[in-house]
Tab-separated table of C-alpha atoms and ligand atoms in Angstrom:
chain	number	residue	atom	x	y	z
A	8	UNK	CA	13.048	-1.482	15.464
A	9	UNK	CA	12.545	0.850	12.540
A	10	UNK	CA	12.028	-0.922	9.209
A	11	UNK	CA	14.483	1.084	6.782
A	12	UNK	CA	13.787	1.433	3.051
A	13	UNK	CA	15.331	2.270	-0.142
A	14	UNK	CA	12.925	3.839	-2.596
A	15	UNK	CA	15.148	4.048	-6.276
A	16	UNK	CA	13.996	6.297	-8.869
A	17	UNK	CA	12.269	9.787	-7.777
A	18	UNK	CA	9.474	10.128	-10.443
A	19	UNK	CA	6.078	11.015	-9.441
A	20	UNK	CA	5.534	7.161	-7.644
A	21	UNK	CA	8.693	6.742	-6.163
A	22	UNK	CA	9.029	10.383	-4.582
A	23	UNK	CA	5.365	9.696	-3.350
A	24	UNK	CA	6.443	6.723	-1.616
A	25	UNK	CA	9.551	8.178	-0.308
A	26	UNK	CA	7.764	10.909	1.427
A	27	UNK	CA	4.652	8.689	2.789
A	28	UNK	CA	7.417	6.433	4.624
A	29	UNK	CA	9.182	9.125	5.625
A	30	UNK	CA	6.022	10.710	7.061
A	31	UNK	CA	5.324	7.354	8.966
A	32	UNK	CA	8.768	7.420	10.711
A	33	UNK	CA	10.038	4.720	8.484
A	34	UNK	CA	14.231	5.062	7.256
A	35	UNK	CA	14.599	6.370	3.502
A	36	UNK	CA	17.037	6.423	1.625
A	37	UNK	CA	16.294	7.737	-1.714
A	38	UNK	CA	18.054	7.482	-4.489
A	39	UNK	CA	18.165	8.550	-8.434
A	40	UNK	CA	19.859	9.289	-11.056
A	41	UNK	CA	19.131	12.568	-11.616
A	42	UNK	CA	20.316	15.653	-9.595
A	43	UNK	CA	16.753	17.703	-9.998
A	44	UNK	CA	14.912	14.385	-8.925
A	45	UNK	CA	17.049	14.666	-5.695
A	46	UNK	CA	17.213	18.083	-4.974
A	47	UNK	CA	13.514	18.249	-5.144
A	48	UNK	CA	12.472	15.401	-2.390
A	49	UNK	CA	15.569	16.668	-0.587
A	50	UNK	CA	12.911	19.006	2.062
A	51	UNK	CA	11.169	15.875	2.780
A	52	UNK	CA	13.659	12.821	2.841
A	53	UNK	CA	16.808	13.338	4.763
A	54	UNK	CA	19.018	10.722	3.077
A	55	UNK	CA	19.111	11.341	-0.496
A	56	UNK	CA	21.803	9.839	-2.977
A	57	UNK	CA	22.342	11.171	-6.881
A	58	UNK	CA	23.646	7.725	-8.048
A	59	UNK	CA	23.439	5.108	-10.956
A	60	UNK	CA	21.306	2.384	-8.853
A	61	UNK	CA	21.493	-0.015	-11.762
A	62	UNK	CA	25.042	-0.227	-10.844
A	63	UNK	CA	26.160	-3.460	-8.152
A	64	UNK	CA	29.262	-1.239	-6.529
A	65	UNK	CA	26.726	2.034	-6.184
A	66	UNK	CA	24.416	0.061	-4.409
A	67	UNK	CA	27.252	-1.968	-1.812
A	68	UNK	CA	28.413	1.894	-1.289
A	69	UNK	CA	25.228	2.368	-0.289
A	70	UNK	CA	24.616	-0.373	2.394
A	71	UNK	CA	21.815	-2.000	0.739
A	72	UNK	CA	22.570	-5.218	2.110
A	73	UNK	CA	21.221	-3.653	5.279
A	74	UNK	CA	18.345	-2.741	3.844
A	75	UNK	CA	14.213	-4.227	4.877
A	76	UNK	CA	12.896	-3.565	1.763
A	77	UNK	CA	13.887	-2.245	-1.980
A	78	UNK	CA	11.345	-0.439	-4.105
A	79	UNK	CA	12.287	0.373	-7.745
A	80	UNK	CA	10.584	2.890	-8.921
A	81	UNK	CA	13.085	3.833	-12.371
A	82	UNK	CA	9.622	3.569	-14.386
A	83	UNK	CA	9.974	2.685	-18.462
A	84	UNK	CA	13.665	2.049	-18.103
A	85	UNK	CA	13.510	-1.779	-18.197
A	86	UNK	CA	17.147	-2.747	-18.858
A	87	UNK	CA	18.074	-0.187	-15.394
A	88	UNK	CA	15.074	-2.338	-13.381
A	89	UNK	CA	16.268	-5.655	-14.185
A	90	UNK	CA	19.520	-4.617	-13.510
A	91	UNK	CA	18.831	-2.637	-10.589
A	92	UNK	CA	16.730	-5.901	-9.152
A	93	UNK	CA	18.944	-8.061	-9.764
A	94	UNK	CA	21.754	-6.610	-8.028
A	95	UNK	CA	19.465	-5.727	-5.063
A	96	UNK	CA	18.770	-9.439	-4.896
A	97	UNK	CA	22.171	-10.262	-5.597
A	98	UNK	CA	23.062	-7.996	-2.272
A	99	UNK	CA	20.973	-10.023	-0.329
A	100	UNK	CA	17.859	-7.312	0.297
A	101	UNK	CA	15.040	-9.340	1.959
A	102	UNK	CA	11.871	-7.869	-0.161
A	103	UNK	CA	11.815	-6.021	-2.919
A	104	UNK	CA	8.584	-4.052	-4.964
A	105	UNK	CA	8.976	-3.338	-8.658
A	106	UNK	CA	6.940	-0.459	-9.982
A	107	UNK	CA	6.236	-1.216	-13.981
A	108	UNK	CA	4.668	-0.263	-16.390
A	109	UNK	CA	3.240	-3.057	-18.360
A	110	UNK	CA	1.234	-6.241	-17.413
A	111	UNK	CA	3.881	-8.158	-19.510
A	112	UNK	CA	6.833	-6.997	-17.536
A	113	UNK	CA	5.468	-8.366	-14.544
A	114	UNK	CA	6.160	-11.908	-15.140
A	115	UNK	CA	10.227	-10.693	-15.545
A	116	UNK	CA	10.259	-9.117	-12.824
A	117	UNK	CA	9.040	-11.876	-10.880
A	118	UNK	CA	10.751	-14.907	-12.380
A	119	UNK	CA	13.640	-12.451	-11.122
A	120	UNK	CA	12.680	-12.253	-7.815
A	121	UNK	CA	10.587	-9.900	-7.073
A	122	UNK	CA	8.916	-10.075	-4.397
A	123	UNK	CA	5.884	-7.669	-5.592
A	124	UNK	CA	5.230	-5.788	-9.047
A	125	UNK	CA	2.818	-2.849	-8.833
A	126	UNK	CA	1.396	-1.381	-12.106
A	127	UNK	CA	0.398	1.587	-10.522
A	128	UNK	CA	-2.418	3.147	-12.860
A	129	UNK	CA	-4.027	-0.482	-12.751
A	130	UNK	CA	-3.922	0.101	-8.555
A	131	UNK	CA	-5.449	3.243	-8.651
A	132	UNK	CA	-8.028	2.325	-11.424
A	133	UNK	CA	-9.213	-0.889	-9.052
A	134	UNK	CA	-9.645	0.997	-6.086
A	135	UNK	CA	-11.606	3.955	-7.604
A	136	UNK	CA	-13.933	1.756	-9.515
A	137	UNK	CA	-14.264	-0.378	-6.375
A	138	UNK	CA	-15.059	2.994	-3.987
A	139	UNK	CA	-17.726	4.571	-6.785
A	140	UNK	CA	-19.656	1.524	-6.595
A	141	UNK	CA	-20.760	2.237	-3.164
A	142	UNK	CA	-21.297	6.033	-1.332
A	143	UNK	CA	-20.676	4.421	1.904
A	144	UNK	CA	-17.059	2.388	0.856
A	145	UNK	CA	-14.029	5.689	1.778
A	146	UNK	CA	-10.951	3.473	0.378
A	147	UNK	CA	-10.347	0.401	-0.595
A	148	UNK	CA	-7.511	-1.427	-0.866
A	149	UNK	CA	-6.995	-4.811	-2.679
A	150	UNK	CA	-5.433	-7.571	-0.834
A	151	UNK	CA	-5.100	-10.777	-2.979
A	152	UNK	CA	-7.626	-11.285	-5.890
A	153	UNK	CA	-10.855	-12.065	-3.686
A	154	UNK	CA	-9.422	-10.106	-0.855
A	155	UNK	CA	-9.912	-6.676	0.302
A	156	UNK	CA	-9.235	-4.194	2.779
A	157	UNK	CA	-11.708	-1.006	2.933
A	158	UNK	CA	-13.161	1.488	5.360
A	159	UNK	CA	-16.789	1.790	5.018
A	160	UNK	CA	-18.551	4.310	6.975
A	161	UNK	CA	-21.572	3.662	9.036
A	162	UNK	CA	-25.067	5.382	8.199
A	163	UNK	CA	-27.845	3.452	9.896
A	164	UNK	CA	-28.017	3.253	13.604
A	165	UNK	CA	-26.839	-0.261	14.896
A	166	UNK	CA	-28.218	-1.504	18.027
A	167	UNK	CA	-26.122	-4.345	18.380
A	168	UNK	CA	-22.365	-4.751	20.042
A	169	UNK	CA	-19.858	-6.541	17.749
A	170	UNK	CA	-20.271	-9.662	19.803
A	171	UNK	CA	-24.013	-9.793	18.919
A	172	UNK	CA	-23.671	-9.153	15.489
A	173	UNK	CA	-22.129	-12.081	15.264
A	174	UNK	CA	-19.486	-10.681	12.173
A	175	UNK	CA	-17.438	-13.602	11.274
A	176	UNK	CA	-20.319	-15.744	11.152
A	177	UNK	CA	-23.259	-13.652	9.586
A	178	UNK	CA	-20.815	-11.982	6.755
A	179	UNK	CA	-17.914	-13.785	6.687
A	180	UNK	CA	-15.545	-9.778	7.784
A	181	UNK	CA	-13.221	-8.927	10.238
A	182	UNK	CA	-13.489	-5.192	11.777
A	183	UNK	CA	-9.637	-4.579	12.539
A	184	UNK	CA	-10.507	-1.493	13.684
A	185	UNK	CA	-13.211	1.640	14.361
A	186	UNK	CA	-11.753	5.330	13.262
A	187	UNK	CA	-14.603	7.354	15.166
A	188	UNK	CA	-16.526	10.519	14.483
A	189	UNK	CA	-13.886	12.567	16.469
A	190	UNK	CA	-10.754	10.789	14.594
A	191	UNK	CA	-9.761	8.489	17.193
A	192	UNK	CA	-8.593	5.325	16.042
A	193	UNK	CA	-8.978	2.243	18.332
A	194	UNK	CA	-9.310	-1.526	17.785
A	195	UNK	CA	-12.630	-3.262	18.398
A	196	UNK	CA	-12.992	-5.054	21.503
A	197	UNK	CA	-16.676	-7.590	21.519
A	198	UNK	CA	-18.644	-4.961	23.365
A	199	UNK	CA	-18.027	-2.003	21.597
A	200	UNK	CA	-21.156	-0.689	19.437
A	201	UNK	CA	-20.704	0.960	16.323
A	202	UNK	CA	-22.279	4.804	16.299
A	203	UNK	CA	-23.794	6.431	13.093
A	204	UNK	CA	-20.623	8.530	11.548
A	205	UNK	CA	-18.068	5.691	12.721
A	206	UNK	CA	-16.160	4.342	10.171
A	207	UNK	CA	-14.662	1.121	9.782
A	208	UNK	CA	-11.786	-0.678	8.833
A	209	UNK	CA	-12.982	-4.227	7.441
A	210	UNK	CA	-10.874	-7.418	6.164
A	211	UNK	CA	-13.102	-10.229	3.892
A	212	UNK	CA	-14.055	-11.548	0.572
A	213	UNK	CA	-15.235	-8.411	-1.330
A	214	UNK	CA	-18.281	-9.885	-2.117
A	215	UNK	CA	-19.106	-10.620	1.731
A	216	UNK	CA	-17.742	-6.788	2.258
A	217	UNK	CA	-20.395	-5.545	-0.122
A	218	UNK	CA	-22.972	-7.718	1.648
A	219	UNK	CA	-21.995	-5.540	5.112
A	220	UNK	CA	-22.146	-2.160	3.323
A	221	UNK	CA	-25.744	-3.234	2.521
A	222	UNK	CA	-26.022	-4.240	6.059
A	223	UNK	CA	-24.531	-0.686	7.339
A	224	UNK	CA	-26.426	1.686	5.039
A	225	UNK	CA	-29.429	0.016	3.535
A	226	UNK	CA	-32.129	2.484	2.916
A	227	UNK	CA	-29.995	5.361	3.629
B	11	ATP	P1	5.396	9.116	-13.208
B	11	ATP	O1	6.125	10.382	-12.866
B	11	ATP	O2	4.616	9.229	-14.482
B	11	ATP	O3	4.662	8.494	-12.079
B	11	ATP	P2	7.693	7.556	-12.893
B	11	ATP	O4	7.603	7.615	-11.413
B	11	ATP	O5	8.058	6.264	-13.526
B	11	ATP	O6	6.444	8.066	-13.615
B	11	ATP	P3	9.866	8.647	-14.180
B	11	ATP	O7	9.976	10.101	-14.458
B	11	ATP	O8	9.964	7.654	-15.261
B	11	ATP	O9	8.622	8.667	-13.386
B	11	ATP	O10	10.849	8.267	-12.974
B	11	ATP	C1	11.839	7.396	-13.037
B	11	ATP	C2	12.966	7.988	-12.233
B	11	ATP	O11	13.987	7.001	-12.189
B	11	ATP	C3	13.566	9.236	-12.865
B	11	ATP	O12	13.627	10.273	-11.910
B	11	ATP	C4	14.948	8.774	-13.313
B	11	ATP	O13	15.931	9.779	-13.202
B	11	ATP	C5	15.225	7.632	-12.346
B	11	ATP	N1	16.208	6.653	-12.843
B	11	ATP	C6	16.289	6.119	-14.091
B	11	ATP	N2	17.332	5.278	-14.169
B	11	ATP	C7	17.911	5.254	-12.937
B	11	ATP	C8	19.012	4.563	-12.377
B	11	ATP	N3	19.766	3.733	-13.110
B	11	ATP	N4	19.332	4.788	-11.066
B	11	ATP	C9	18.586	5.636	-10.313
B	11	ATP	N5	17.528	6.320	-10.784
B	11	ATP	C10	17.185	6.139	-12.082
């Protein structure tokens, strides 16, 4: 079944989010405040609302209590987040991300109930300075403080099949999947071999991740 969302407050993050679900077939509803906010995602995201979120009857109107997953994107308006989260929780919604804006609202948020909080210049800055470090590493996305997710693409030639290589045990990294040269997308089975222009899609300590990207493009 389709996971349905409600993405609150149409700023720059929250309209970006709206449309990137949308785009992956996900339900949106979108909501803000502001009429121009609306009208402006309203190409992209079918379901658009111009409503007071913060508000407990605006958001039963709304069916949020049907809802997968609440992100609150209202930005430097704390009083309308708390308010706005705590009525979502009140409502019953399952999971809920809070964009903010400072480190030190992140502990409010949480203590009341959130089930993420995303600073999202500190996201960005992470995974930039973690992709410049290395030519080879495409994107990189942080999974838990030691954790991360990344595509790194493959320079040398490898002779070996992913069963030889021996992954878990010589680094420590899961492949969860291969995007190859031509853009198809398919998940590694033990024989497959990885070809020079392959990229992929690791899981695993980042230090053990940055011990593979040696691995994949020393002397390159
Ligand atoms: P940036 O554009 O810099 O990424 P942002 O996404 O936080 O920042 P803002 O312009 O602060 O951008 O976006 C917050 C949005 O939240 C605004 O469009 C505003 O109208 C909306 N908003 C504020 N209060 C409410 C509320 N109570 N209910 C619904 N939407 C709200």
């Amino acid at each position: 079944m389709k996971k349905s969302f409600i993405i609150i407050g149409l700023g720059r993050f929250g309209s970006n989010v709206a449309k990137t679900l949308v785009d992956m077939n996900c339900d949106v509803l979108a909501v803000d405040i502001n009429e121009e906010s609306v009208t402006a995602i309203s190409h992209y995201v079918h379901h658009c609302v111009i409503a007071d979120a913060s508000k407990e009857s605006v958001l039963k109107e709304l069916g949020v209590g049907s809802i997968d997953h609440a992100v609150v994107a209202i930005g430097n308006n704390l009083q309308a987040t708390i308010l706005t989260l705590v009525n979502l929780k009140k409502l019953g919604v399952p999971r809920i991300t809070v964009r903010a804006d400072e480190e030190g609202h992140k502990e409010v948020y949480k203590l009341l109930g959130a089930s993420e909080v995303i600073i999202p210049e500190e996201a960005s800055a992470i995974s930039l300075a973690n992709q410049i470090t290395s030519d080879s590493i495409l994107d990189y996305y942080k999974v838990s403080r030691d954790f991360a997710m990344v595509k790194v693409i493959v320079r040398n030639r490898i002779d070996q099949n992913l069963i030889q290589l021996d992954l878990r045990n010589n680094y420590e990294i899961n492949i969860v999947g291969i995007i190859k040269k031509d853009g198809d997308f398919c998940i590694p089975k033990g024989t497959d071999t990885l070809s020079v222009g392959d990229i992929v899609v690791v899981v695993g300590m980042k230090d053990k991740i940055a011990k593979f990207d040696q691995f994949l493009n020393a002397s390159v």
